[in-house]
């Protein structure tokens, strides 16, 4: 849809871009964590969200805002792009890079 709109609106000098956020710590995540029965469940939920990101943490609302500001103000030669704001989650290596270290190479 982003690319189609970019093609259609270019004749009007309108740039069209999109942002695809990964796990971002938002009030929704916070409310979900408060609704769990135990601290262990909350910890496991947050840890799962963090470990899905290659960089090992969730994004912030502020980081999403900065990405939007970049596309609106600075990326004047960009149109039809999708900015993956996902901490590398789309690479599907988050949990794979944090495998437990083995005590021995022979285990």
Backbone as CSV, one residue per row, in Angstrom:
resi,resn,N_x,N_y,N_z,CA_x,CA_y,CA_z,C_x,C_y,C_z
1,UNK,0.830,-1.181,0.000,0.000,0.000,0.000,0.884,1.259,0.000
2,UNK,1.960,1.226,0.794,2.858,2.383,0.844,3.436,2.684,-0.527
3,UNK,3.888,1.658,-1.209,4.494,1.859,-2.529,3.464,2.339,-3.540
4,UNK,2.271,1.773,-3.487,1.219,2.181,-4.423,0.842,3.646,-4.210
5,UNK,0.700,4.044,-2.946,0.383,5.447,-2.663,1.526,6.364,-3.064
6,UNK,2.765,5.912,-2.844,3.917,6.727,-3.238,3.913,6.986,-4.736
7,UNK,3.599,5.957,-5.515,3.533,6.109,-6.971,2.408,7.070,-7.347
8,UNK,1.242,6.887,-6.749,0.081,7.721,-7.089,0.260,9.185,-6.688
9,UNK,0.898,9.432,-5.559,0.968,10.796,-5.029,2.230,11.561,-5.425
10,UNK,3.196,10.889,-6.053,4.446,11.556,-6.440,4.194,12.741,-7.367
11,UNK,3.196,12.624,-8.237,2.916,13.725,-9.170,2.488,15.002,-8.444
12,UNK,2.045,14.865,-7.188,1.656,16.022,-6.374,2.777,16.441,-5.417
13,UNK,3.965,15.836,-5.593,5.113,16.090,-4.730,4.842,15.704,-3.282
14,UNK,4.078,14.656,-3.112,3.782,14.110,-1.778,4.584,12.834,-1.608
15,UNK,5.316,12.755,-0.508,6.063,11.540,-0.183,5.215,10.669,0.729
16,UNK,5.240,9.371,0.500,4.474,8.422,1.314,5.434,7.347,1.812
17,UNK,5.548,7.228,3.124,6.398,6.229,3.758,5.631,5.604,4.906
18,UNK,6.130,4.496,5.401,5.474,3.848,6.541,6.520,3.359,7.529
19,UNK,6.058,3.120,8.734,6.906,2.576,9.800,6.253,1.308,10.300
20,UNK,7.059,0.258,10.438,6.579,-1.024,10.977,7.304,-1.295,12.288
21,UNK,6.673,-0.930,13.402,7.344,-1.140,14.687,7.258,-2.595,15.145
22,UNK,8.291,-3.017,15.847,8.281,-4.324,16.502,7.688,-4.172,17.892
23,UNK,8.249,-4.869,18.856,7.780,-4.759,20.235,8.231,-3.424,20.820
24,UNK,7.267,-2.581,21.078,7.509,-1.263,21.653,6.782,-1.206,22.982
25,UNK,7.498,-0.801,24.044,6.882,-0.714,25.367,5.877,0.430,25.351
26,UNK,4.605,0.078,25.376,3.501,1.032,25.305,2.564,0.788,26.485
27,UNK,1.583,1.652,26.681,0.589,1.392,27.730,-0.111,0.040,27.564
28,UNK,-0.242,-0.445,26.328,-0.861,-1.751,26.135,-0.022,-2.851,26.781
29,UNK,1.298,-2.835,26.544,2.176,-3.824,27.186,2.099,-3.685,28.705
30,UNK,2.094,-2.462,29.184,2.035,-2.218,30.628,0.742,-2.764,31.221
31,UNK,-0.381,-2.501,30.557,-1.664,-3.014,31.039,-1.718,-4.536,30.997
32,UNK,-1.168,-5.122,29.946,-1.131,-6.580,29.874,-0.308,-7.156,31.017
33,UNK,0.813,-6.517,31.327,1.666,-7.041,32.394,1.002,-6.913,33.757
34,UNK,0.198,-5.880,33.963,-0.500,-5.704,35.243,-1.627,-6.715,35.418
35,UNK,-2.153,-7.225,34.316,-3.272,-8.156,34.384,-2.871,-9.594,34.661
36,UNK,-1.579,-9.869,34.725,-1.135,-11.238,34.968,-1.202,-11.571,36.457
37,UNK,-1.293,-12.859,36.743,-1.519,-13.291,38.113,-0.295,-13.218,39.005
38,UNK,0.903,-13.334,38.444,2.087,-13.362,39.297,3.214,-12.548,38.692
39,UNK,4.157,-12.217,39.545,5.343,-11.490,39.089,6.151,-12.336,38.116
40,UNK,6.138,-13.644,38.297,6.870,-14.535,37.404,6.284,-14.492,35.994
41,UNK,4.951,-14.470,35.907,4.303,-14.387,34.593,4.625,-13.053,33.917
42,UNK,4.593,-11.989,34.704,4.917,-10.665,34.164,6.346,-10.637,33.649
43,UNK,7.261,-11.155,34.456,8.662,-11.189,34.060,8.864,-12.008,32.786
44,UNK,8.179,-13.142,32.695,8.306,-14.004,31.514,7.751,-13.320,30.265
45,UNK,6.647,-12.584,30.417,6.055,-11.893,29.278,6.993,-10.799,28.770
46,UNK,7.508,-9.995,29.686,8.409,-8.910,29.298,9.692,-9.484,28.700
47,UNK,10.234,-10.519,29.318,11.456,-11.147,28.811,11.248,-11.682,27.394
48,UNK,10.096,-12.294,27.136,9.792,-12.791,25.797,9.756,-11.679,24.773
49,UNK,9.157,-10.552,25.140,9.113,-9.402,24.238,10.489,-8.845,23.956
50,UNK,11.322,-8.802,24.983,12.680,-8.289,24.814,13.542,-9.238,23.992
51,UNK,13.424,-10.533,24.266,14.272,-11.507,23.584,13.906,-11.692,22.108
52,UNK,12.710,-11.268,21.727,12.328,-11.352,20.309,13.094,-10.338,19.472
53,UNK,13.662,-9.338,20.123,14.413,-8.292,19.426,15.887,-8.677,19.399
54,UNK,16.518,-8.528,18.291,17.934,-8.853,18.156,18.782,-8.046,19.132
55,UNK,18.411,-6.799,19.382,19.196,-5.965,20.290,18.842,-6.200,21.755
56,UNK,17.879,-7.069,22.035,17.622,-7.507,23.401,16.784,-6.596,24.275
57,UNK,16.055,-5.694,23.679,15.151,-4.839,24.459,13.993,-4.410,23.586
58,UNK,12.960,-3.898,24.219,11.835,-3.353,23.466,12.159,-1.918,23.073
59,UNK,11.501,-1.476,22.041,11.633,-0.086,21.638,10.818,0.805,22.559
60,UNK,10.954,2.106,22.376,10.197,3.066,23.177,9.293,3.894,22.263
61,UNK,8.304,4.487,22.871,7.406,5.378,22.133,8.204,6.540,21.544
62,UNK,9.180,7.019,22.308,10.011,8.135,21.846,10.803,7.754,20.592
63,UNK,11.299,6.516,20.546,12.036,6.078,19.354,11.126,6.033,18.131
64,UNK,9.888,5.633,18.324,8.921,5.654,17.209,8.692,7.087,16.737
65,UNK,8.544,7.997,17.676,8.352,9.395,17.334,9.537,9.971,16.569
66,UNK,10.743,9.616,16.996,11.941,10.095,16.299,12.019,9.550,14.877
67,UNK,11.599,8.294,14.690,11.583,7.725,13.339,10.582,8.461,12.460
68,UNK,9.421,8.788,13.006,8.415,9.554,12.252,8.947,10.939,11.898
69,UNK,9.597,11.566,12.853,10.169,12.892,12.613,11.239,12.831,11.521
70,UNK,12.072,11.792,11.567,13.092,11.621,10.531,12.449,11.526,9.148
71,UNK,11.428,10.682,9.011,10.785,10.518,7.704,10.091,11.803,7.250
72,UNK,9.508,12.529,8.192,8.773,13.741,7.827,9.697,14.916,7.506
73,UNK,10.807,15.028,8.250,11.621,16.234,8.127,12.928,16.035,7.368
74,UNK,13.611,14.938,7.609,14.965,14.779,7.072,15.058,13.880,5.849
75,UNK,14.176,12.935,5.726,14.267,11.953,4.634,13.554,12.470,3.392
76,UNK,13.993,13.623,2.919,13.275,14.291,1.831,13.414,13.601,0.482
77,UNK,14.349,12.661,0.361,14.506,11.935,-0.894,13.945,10.515,-0.774
78,UNK,13.226,10.243,0.291,12.625,8.918,0.513,11.137,8.963,0.227
79,UNK,10.696,8.027,-0.576,9.265,7.823,-0.758,9.039,6.357,-1.103
80,UNK,7.958,5.819,-0.596,7.623,4.423,-0.854,8.396,3.429,-0.005
81,UNK,9.014,3.902,1.077,9.785,2.977,1.913,9.008,2.589,3.160
82,UNK,9.364,1.436,3.701,8.843,0.985,4.987,10.031,0.884,5.919
83,UNK,10.013,1.648,6.977,11.101,1.655,7.950,10.791,0.633,9.033
84,UNK,11.579,-0.434,9.070,11.408,-1.459,10.103,12.022,-0.955,11.394
85,UNK,11.177,-0.613,12.323,11.607,-0.118,13.630,11.376,-1.255,14.615
86,UNK,12.234,-2.253,14.528,11.923,-3.512,15.197,13.060,-4.093,16.013
87,UNK,14.142,-3.375,16.152,15.258,-3.934,16.903,15.822,-5.197,16.278
88,UNK,15.586,-5.384,15.002,16.093,-6.544,14.285,15.219,-7.773,14.376
89,UNK,14.005,-7.645,14.903,13.136,-8.820,15.088,12.827,-9.528,13.779
90,UNK,12.734,-8.778,12.678,12.388,-9.397,11.395,13.501,-10.307,10.880
91,UNK,14.683,-10.192,11.470,15.791,-11.063,11.086,15.681,-12.434,11.741
92,UNK,14.800,-12.554,12.731,14.497,-13.813,13.412,15.728,-14.426,14.089
93,UNK,16.587,-13.569,14.645,17.768,-14.060,15.336,17.786,-13.684,16.806
94,UNK,16.774,-13.012,17.303,16.766,-12.539,18.684,17.070,-13.618,19.696
95,UNK,16.262,-14.639,19.742,16.463,-15.707,20.719,17.665,-16.568,20.357
96,UNK,17.972,-16.691,19.103,19.078,-17.537,18.667,20.421,-17.002,19.130
97,UNK,20.557,-15.700,19.256,21.835,-15.131,19.649,22.028,-15.155,21.158
98,UNK,20.996,-15.472,21.898,21.097,-15.491,23.342,20.934,-16.913,23.897
99,UNK,21.478,-17.875,23.185,21.453,-19.241,23.676,22.346,-19.341,24.904
100,UNK,21.965,-20.196,25.824,22.767,-20.370,27.030,24.143,-20.905,26.654
101,UNK,25.145,-20.336,27.284,26.501,-20.804,27.047,26.701,-22.157,27.704
102,UNK,27.370,-23.008,27.003,27.658,-24.335,27.535,28.958,-24.285,28.344
103,UNK,29.020,-25.106,29.381,30.231,-25.178,30.190,31.369,-25.794,29.402
104,UNK,31.051,-26.669,28.472,32.066,-27.353,27.695,31.606,-27.424,26.244
105,UNK,32.544,-27.440,25.341,32.175,-27.559,23.931,31.667,-28.949,23.602
106,UNK,31.848,-29.908,24.529,31.462,-31.286,24.272,30.080,-31.625,24.813
107,UNK,29.386,-30.667,25.403,28.044,-30.948,25.930,27.018,-30.941,24.826
